[in-house]
PDB file of C-alpha atoms in Angstrom:
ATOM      1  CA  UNK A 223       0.000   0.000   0.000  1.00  0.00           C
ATOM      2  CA  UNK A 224       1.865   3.357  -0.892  1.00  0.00           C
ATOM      3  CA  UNK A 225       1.736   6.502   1.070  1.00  0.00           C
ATOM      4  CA  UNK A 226       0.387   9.369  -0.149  1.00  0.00           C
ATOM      5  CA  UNK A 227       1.777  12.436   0.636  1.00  0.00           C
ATOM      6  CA  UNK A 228      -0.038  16.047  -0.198  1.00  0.00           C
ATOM      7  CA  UNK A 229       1.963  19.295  -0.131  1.00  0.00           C
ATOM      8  CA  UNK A 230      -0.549  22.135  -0.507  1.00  0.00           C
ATOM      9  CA  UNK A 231      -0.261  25.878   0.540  1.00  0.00           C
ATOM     10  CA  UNK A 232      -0.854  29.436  -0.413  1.00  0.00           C
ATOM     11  CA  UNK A 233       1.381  30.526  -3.896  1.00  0.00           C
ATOM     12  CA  UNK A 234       4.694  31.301  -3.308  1.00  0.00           C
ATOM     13  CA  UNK A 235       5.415  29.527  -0.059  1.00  0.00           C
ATOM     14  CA  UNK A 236       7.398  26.586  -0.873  1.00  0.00           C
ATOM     15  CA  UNK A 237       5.564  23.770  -1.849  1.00  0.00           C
ATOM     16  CA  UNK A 238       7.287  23.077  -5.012  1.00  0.00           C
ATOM     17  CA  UNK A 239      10.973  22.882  -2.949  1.00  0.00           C
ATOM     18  CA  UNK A 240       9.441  21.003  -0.225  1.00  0.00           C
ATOM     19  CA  UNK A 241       8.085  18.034  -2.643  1.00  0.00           C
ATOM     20  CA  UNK A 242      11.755  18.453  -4.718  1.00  0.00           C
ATOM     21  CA  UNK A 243      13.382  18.066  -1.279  1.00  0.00           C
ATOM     22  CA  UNK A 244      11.328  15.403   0.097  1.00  0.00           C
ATOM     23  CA  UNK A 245      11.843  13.548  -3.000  1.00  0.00           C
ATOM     24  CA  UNK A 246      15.435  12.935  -2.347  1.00  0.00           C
ATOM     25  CA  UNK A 247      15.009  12.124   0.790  1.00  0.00           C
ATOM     26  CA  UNK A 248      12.859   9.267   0.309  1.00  0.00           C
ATOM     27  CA  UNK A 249      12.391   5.363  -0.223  1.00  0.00           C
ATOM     28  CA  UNK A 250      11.929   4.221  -4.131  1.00  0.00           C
ATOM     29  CA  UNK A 251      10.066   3.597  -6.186  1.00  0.00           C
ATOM     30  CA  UNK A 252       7.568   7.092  -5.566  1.00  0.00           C
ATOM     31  CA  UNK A 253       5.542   8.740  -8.259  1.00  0.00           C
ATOM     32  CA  UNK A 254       5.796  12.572  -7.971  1.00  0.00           C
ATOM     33  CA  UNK A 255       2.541  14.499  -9.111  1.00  0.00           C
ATOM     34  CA  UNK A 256       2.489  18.025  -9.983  1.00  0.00           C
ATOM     35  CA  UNK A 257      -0.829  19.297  -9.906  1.00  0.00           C
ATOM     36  CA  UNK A 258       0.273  23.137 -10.491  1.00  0.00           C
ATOM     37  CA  UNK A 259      -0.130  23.962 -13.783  1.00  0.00           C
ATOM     38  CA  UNK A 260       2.750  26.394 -13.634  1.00  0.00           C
ATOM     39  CA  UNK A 261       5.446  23.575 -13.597  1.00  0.00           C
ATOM     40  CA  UNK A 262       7.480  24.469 -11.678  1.00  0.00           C
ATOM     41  CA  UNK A 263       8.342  21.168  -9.793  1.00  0.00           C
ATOM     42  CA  UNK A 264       9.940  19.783 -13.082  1.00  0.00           C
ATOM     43  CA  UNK A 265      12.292  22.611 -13.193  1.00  0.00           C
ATOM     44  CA  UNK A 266      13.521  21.981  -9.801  1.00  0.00           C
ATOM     45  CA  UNK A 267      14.085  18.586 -10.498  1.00  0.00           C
ATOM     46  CA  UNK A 268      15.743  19.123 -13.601  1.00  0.00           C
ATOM     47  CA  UNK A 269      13.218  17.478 -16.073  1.00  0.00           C
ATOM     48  CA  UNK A 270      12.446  18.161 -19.526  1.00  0.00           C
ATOM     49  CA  UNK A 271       9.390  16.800 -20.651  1.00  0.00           C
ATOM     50  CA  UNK A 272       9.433  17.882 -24.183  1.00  0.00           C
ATOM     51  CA  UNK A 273      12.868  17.329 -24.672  1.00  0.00           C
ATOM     52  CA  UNK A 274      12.417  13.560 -23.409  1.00  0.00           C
ATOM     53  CA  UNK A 275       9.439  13.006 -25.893  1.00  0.00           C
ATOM     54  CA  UNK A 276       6.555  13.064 -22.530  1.00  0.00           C
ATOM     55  CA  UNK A 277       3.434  14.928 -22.599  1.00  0.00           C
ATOM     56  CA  UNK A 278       1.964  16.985 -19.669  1.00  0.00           C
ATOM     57  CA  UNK A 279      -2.135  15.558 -19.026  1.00  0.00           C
ATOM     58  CA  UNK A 280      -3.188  18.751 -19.868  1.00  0.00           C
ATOM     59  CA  UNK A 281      -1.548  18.246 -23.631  1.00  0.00           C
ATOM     60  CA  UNK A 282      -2.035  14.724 -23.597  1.00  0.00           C
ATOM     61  CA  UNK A 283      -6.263  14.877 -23.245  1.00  0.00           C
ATOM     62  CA  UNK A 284      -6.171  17.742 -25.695  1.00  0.00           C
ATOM     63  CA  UNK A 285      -4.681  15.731 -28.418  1.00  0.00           C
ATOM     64  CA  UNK A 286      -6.510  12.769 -27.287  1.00  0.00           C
ATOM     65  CA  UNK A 287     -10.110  14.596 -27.533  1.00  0.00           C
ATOM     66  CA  UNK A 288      -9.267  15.692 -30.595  1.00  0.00           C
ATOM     67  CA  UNK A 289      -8.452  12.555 -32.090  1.00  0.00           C
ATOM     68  CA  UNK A 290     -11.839  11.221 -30.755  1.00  0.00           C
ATOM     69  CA  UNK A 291     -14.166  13.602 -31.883  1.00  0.00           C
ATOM     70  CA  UNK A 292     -17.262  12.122 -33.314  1.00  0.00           C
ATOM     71  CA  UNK A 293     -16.336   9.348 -32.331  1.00  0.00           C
ATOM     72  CA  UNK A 294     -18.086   6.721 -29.818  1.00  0.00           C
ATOM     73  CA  UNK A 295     -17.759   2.837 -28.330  1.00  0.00           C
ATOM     74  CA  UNK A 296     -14.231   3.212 -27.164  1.00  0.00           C
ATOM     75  CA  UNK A 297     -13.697   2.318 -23.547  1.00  0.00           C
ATOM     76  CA  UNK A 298     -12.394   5.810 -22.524  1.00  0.00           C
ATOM     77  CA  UNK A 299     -10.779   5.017 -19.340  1.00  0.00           C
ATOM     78  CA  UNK A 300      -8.514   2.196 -20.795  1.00  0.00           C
ATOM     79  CA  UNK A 301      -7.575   4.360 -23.352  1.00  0.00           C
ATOM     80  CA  UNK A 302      -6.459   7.426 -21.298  1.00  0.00           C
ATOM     81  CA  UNK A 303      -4.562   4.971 -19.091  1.00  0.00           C
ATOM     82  CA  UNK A 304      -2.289   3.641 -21.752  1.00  0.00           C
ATOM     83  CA  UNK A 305      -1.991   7.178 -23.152  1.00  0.00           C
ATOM     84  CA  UNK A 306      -1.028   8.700 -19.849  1.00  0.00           C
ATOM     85  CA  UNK A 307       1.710   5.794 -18.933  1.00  0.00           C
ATOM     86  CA  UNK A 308       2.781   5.818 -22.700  1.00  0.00           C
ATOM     87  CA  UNK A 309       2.799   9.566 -23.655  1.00  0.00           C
ATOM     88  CA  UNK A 310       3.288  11.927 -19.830  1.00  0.00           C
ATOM     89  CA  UNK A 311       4.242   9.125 -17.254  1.00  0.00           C
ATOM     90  CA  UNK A 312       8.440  10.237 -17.476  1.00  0.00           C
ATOM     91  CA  UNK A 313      10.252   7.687 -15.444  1.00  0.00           C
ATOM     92  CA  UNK A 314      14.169   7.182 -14.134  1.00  0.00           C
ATOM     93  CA  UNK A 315      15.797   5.665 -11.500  1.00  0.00           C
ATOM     94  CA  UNK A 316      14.773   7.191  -8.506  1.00  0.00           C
ATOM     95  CA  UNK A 317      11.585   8.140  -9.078  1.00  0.00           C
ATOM     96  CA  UNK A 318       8.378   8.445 -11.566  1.00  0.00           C
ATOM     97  CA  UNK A 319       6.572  12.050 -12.609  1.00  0.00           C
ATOM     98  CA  UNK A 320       3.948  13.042 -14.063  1.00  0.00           C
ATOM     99  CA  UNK A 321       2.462  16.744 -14.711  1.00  0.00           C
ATOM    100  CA  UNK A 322      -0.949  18.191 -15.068  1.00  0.00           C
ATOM    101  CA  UNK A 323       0.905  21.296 -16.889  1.00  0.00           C
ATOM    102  CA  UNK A 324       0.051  24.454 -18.639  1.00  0.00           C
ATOM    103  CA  UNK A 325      -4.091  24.287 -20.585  1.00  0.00           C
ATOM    104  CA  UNK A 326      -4.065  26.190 -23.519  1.00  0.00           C
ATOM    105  CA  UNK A 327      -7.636  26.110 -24.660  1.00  0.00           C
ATOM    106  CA  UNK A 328     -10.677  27.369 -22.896  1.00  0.00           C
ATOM    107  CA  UNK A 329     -11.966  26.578 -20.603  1.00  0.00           C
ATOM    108  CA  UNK A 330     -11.440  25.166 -16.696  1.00  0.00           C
ATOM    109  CA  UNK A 331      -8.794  22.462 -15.368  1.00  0.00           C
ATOM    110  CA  UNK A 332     -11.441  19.915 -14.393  1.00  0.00           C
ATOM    111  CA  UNK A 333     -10.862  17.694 -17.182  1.00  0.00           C
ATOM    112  CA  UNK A 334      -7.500  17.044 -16.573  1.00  0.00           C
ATOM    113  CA  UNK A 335      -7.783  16.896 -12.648  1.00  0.00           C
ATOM    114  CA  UNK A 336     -10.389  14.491 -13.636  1.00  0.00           C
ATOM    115  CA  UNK A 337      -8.113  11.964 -15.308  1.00  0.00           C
ATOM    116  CA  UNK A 338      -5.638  12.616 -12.795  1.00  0.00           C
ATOM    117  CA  UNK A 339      -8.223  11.505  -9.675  1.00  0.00           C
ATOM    118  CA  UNK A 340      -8.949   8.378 -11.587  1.00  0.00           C
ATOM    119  CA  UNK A 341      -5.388   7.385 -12.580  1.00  0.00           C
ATOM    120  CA  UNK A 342      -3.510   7.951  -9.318  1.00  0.00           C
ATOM    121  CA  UNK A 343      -5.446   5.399  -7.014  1.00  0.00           C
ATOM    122  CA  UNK A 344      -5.279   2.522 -10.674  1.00  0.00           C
ATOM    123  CA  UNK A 345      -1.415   3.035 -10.252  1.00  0.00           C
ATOM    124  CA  UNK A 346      -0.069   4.325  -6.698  1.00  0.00           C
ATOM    125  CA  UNK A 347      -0.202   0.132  -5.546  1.00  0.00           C
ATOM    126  CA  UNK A 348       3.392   0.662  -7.932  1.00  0.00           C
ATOM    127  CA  UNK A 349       5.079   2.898  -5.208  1.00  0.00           C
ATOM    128  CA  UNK A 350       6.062   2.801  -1.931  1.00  0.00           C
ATOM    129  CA  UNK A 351       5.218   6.724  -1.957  1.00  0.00           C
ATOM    130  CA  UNK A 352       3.025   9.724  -3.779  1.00  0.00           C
ATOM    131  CA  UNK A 353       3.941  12.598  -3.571  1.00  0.00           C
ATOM    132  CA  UNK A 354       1.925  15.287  -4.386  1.00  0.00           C
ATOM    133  CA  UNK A 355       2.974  19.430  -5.147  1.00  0.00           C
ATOM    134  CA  UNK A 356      -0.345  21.193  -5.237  1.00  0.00           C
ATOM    135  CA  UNK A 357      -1.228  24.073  -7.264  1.00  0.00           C
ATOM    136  CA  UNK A 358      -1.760  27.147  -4.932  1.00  0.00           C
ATOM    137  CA  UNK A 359      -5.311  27.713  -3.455  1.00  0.00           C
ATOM    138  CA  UNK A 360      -7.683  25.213  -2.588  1.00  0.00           C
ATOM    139  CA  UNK A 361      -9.488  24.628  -6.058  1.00  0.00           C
ATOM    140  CA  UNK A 362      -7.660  20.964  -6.140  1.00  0.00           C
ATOM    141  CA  UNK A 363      -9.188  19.930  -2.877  1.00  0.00           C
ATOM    142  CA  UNK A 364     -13.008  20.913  -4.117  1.00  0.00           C
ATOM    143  CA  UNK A 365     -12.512  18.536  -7.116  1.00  0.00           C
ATOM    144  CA  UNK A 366     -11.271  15.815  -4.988  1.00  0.00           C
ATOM    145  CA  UNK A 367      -8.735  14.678  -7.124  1.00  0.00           C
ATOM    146  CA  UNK A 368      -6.929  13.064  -4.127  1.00  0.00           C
ATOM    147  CA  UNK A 369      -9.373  11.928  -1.393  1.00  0.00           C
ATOM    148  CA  UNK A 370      -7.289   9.427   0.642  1.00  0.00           C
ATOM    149  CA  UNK A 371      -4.165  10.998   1.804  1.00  0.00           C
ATOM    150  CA  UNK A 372      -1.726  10.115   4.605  1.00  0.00           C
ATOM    151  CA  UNK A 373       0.165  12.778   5.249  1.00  0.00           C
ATOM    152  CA  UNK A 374      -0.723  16.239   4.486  1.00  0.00           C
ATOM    153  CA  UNK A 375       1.891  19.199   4.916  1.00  0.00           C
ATOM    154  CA  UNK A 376       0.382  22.372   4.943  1.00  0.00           C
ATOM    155  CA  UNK A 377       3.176  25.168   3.652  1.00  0.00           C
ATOM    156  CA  UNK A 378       3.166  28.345   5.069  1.00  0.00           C
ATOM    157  CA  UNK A 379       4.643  31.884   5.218  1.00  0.00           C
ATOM    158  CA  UNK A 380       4.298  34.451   8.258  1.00  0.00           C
ATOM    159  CA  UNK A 381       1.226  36.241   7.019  1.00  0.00           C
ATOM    160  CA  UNK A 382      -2.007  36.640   8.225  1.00  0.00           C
ATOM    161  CA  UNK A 383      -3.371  35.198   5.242  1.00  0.00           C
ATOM    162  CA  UNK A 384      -1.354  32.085   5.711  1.00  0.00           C
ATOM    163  CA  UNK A 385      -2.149  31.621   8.666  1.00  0.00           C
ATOM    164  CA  UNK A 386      -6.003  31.680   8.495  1.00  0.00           C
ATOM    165  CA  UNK A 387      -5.176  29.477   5.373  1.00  0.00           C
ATOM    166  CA  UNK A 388      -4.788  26.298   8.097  1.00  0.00           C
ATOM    167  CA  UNK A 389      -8.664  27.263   9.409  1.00  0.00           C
ATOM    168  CA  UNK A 390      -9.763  27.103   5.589  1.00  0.00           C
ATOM    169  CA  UNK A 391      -7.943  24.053   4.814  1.00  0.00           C
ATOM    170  CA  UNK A 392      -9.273  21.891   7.834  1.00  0.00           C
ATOM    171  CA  UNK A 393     -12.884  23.698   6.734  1.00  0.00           C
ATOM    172  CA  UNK A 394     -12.383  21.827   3.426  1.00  0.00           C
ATOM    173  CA  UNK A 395     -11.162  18.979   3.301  1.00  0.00           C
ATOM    174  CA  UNK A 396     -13.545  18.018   6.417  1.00  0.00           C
ATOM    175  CA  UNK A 397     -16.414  19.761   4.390  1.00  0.00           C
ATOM    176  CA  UNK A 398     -15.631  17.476   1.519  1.00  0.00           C
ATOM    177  CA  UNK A 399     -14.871  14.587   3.265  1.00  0.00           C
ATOM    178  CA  UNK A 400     -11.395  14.389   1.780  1.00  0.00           C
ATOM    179  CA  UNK A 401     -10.049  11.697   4.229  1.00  0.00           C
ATOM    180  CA  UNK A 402      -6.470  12.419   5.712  1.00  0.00           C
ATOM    181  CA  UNK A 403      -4.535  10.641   8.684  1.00  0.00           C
ATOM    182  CA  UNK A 404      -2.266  13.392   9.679  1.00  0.00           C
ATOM    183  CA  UNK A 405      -1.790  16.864   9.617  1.00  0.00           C
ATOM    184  CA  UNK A 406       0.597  18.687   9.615  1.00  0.00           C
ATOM    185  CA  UNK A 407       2.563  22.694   9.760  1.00  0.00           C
ATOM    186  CA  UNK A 408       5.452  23.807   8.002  1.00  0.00           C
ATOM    187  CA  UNK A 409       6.919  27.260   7.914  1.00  0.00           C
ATOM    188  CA  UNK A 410       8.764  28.819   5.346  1.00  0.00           C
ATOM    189  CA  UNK A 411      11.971  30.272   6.039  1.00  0.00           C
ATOM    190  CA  UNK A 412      11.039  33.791   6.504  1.00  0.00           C
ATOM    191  CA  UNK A 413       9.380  32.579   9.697  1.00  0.00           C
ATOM    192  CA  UNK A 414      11.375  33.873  13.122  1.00  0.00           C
ATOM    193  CA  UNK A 415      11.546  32.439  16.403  1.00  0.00           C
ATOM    194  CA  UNK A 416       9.042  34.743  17.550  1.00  0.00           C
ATOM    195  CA  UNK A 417       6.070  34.527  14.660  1.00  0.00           C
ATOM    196  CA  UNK A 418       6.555  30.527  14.937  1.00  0.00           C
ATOM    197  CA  UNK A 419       4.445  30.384  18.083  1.00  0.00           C
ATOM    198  CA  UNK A 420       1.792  31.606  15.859  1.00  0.00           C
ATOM    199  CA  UNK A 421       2.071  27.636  14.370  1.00  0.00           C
ATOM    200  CA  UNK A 422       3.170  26.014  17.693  1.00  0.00           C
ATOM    201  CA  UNK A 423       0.216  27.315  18.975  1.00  0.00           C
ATOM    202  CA  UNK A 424      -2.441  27.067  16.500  1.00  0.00           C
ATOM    203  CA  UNK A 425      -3.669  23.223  17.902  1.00  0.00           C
ATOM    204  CA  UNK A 426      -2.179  21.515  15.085  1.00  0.00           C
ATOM    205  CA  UNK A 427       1.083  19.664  14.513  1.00  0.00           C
ATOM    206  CA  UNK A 428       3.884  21.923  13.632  1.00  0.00           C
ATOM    207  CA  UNK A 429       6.976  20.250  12.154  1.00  0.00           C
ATOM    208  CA  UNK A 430       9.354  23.180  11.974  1.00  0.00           C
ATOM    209  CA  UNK A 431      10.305  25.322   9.396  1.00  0.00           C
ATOM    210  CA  UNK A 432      12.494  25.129   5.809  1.00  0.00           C
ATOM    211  CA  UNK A 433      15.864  27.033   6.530  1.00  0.00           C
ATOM    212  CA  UNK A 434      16.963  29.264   4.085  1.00  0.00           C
ATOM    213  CA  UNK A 435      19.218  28.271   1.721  1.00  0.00           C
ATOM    214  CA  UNK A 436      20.677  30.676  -1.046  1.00  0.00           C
ATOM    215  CA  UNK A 437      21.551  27.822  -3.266  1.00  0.00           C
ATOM    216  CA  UNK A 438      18.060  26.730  -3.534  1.00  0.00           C
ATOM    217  CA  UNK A 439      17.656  30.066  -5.066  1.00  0.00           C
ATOM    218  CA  UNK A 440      20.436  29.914  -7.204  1.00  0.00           C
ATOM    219  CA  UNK A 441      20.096  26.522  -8.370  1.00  0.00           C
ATOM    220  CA  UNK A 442      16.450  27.756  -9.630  1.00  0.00           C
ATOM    221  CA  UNK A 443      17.909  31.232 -11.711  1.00  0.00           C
ATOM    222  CA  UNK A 444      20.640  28.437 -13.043  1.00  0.00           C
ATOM    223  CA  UNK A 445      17.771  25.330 -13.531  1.00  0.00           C
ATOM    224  CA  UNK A 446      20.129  23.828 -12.201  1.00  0.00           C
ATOM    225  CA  UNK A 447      18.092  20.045 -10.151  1.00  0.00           C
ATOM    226  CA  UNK A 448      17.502  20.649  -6.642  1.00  0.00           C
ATOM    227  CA  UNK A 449      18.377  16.897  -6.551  1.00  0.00           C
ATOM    228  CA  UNK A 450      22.224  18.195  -6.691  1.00  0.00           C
ATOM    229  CA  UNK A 451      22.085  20.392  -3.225  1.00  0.00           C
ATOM    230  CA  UNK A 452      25.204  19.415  -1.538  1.00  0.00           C
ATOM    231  CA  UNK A 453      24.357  17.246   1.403  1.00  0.00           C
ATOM    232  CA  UNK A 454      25.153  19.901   4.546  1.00  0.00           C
ATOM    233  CA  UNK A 455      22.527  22.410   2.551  1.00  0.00           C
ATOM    234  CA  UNK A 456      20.283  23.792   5.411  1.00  0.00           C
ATOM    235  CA  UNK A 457      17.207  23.336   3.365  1.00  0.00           C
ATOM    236  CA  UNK A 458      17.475  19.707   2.703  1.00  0.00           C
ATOM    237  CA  UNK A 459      18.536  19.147   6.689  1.00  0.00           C
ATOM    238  CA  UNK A 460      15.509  21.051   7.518  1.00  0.00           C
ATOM    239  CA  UNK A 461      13.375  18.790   5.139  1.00  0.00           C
ATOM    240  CA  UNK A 462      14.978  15.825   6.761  1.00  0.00           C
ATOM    241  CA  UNK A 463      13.968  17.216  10.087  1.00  0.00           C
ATOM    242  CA  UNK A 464      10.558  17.244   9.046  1.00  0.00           C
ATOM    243  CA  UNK A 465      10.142  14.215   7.745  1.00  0.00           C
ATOM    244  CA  UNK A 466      11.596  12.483  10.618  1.00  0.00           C
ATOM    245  CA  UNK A 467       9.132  13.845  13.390  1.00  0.00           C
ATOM    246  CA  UNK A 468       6.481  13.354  10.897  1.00  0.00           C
ATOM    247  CA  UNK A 469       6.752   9.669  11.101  1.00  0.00           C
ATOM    248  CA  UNK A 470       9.561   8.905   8.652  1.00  0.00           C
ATOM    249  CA  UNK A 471      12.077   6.116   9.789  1.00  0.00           C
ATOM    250  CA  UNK A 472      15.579   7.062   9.656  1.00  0.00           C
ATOM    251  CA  UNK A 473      16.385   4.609   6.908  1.00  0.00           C
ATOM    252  CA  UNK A 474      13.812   5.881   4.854  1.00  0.00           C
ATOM    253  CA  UNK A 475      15.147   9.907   5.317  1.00  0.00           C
ATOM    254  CA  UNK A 476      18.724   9.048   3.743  1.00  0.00           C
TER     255      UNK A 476
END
């Protein structure tokens, strides 16, 4: 049984460097999902889907309605399953990804958030973990595209607006019935001492928060993969941190 794990916050927080961080940290084989459609995940991790001949969903069902226009009696889930591990499922050693990417037709993202909700639970019994970067907001909770989730690590920065973002997101996914076994804080680094007992005391788990690092930064203006950090950067030790109290063995935060 994998382990899903959501990363969701407000935009600019540091979702997308948490999930690239986490990623290294741990146990293969894990599927990485990036839900935002700005993409930013596969830059951090050094991926180029076009260049490697992989399709984002978003691309993919475009292409694929196209194709079937007019067009009836074909078994439509089968078909977007072997499209999506053929044409956008990009795969190594360490680990599996797939996008939702950039929609460049009218319209909303709830056809491609759609496929996504049905393919993740068909192939997440392939990986010990999922590991999900969310697109900023809380649209991707009200379509349910991921409904049981283990761990969920709620990304913050020291505003107010982040911080009544925790009250929204339990309002939610409780709302909605999105099931979740654990909860949990995260700061970002511009957090201090002092505006961390906003999180410490706010009744629900707080972790820590993500150190800064000015490689992380620089690694991003060079696209350089965040997969490279030297091992004593402060962000990944933070990330390890986190991932420890939340639950993570040892030998799986390596």
């Amino acid at each position: 049984m994998s382990r899903v794990i959501v990363s969701t916050g407000r935009g600019g927080t540091g979702k997308s460097t948490f999930v690239a961080l986490a990623s290294r940290c741990l146990n293969s084989p894990k599927l990485l999902i990036d839900l935002d459609p700005d993409e930013s995940l596969a830059d951090m991790l050094g991926i180029d889907l076009e260049g490697m001949g992989k399709k984002t969903i978003s691309a993919m069902l475009y292409e694929f309605i196209r194709e079937k226009d007019g067009r009836s009696g074909y078994n439509l889930f089968s078909e977007l399953l072997s499209r999506i591990l053929d044409d956008c499922l990009y795969r190594e050693e360490k680990f599996d990804f797939i996008s939702l990417g950039t929609k460049f037709a009218v319209g909303c993202y709830c056809a491609p958030d759609a496929v996504l909700k049905d393919f993740i639970p068909t192939v997440a019994k392939d990986y010990e973990e999922v590991i999900v970067d969310s697109p900023a907001g809380l649209e991707h909770f009200n379509r349910k595209v991921v409904v049981d989730i283990d761990d969920l690590f709620v990304i913050l920065d020291p505003s107010e607006k982040s911080v009544k973002h925790i009250e929204r997101v339990l309002g939610i996914v409780r709302g909605l019935k999105v099931n979740y076994s654990h909860l949990y804080l995260i700061g970002s680094h511009r957090f201090t001492e002092e505006t961390e007992e906003y999180l410490r005391s706010s009744g629900e788990t707080y972790l820590g928060k993500i150190e800064y690092d000015g490689e992380v930064k620089k690694y991003n203006l060079e696209g350089k993969s965040l997969l490279d950090l030297p091992e004593n950067s402060p962000a990944l030790h933070s990330v390890k941190k986190v991932l420890a109290k939340a639950g993570f063995s040892y030998k799986d935060v390596v």
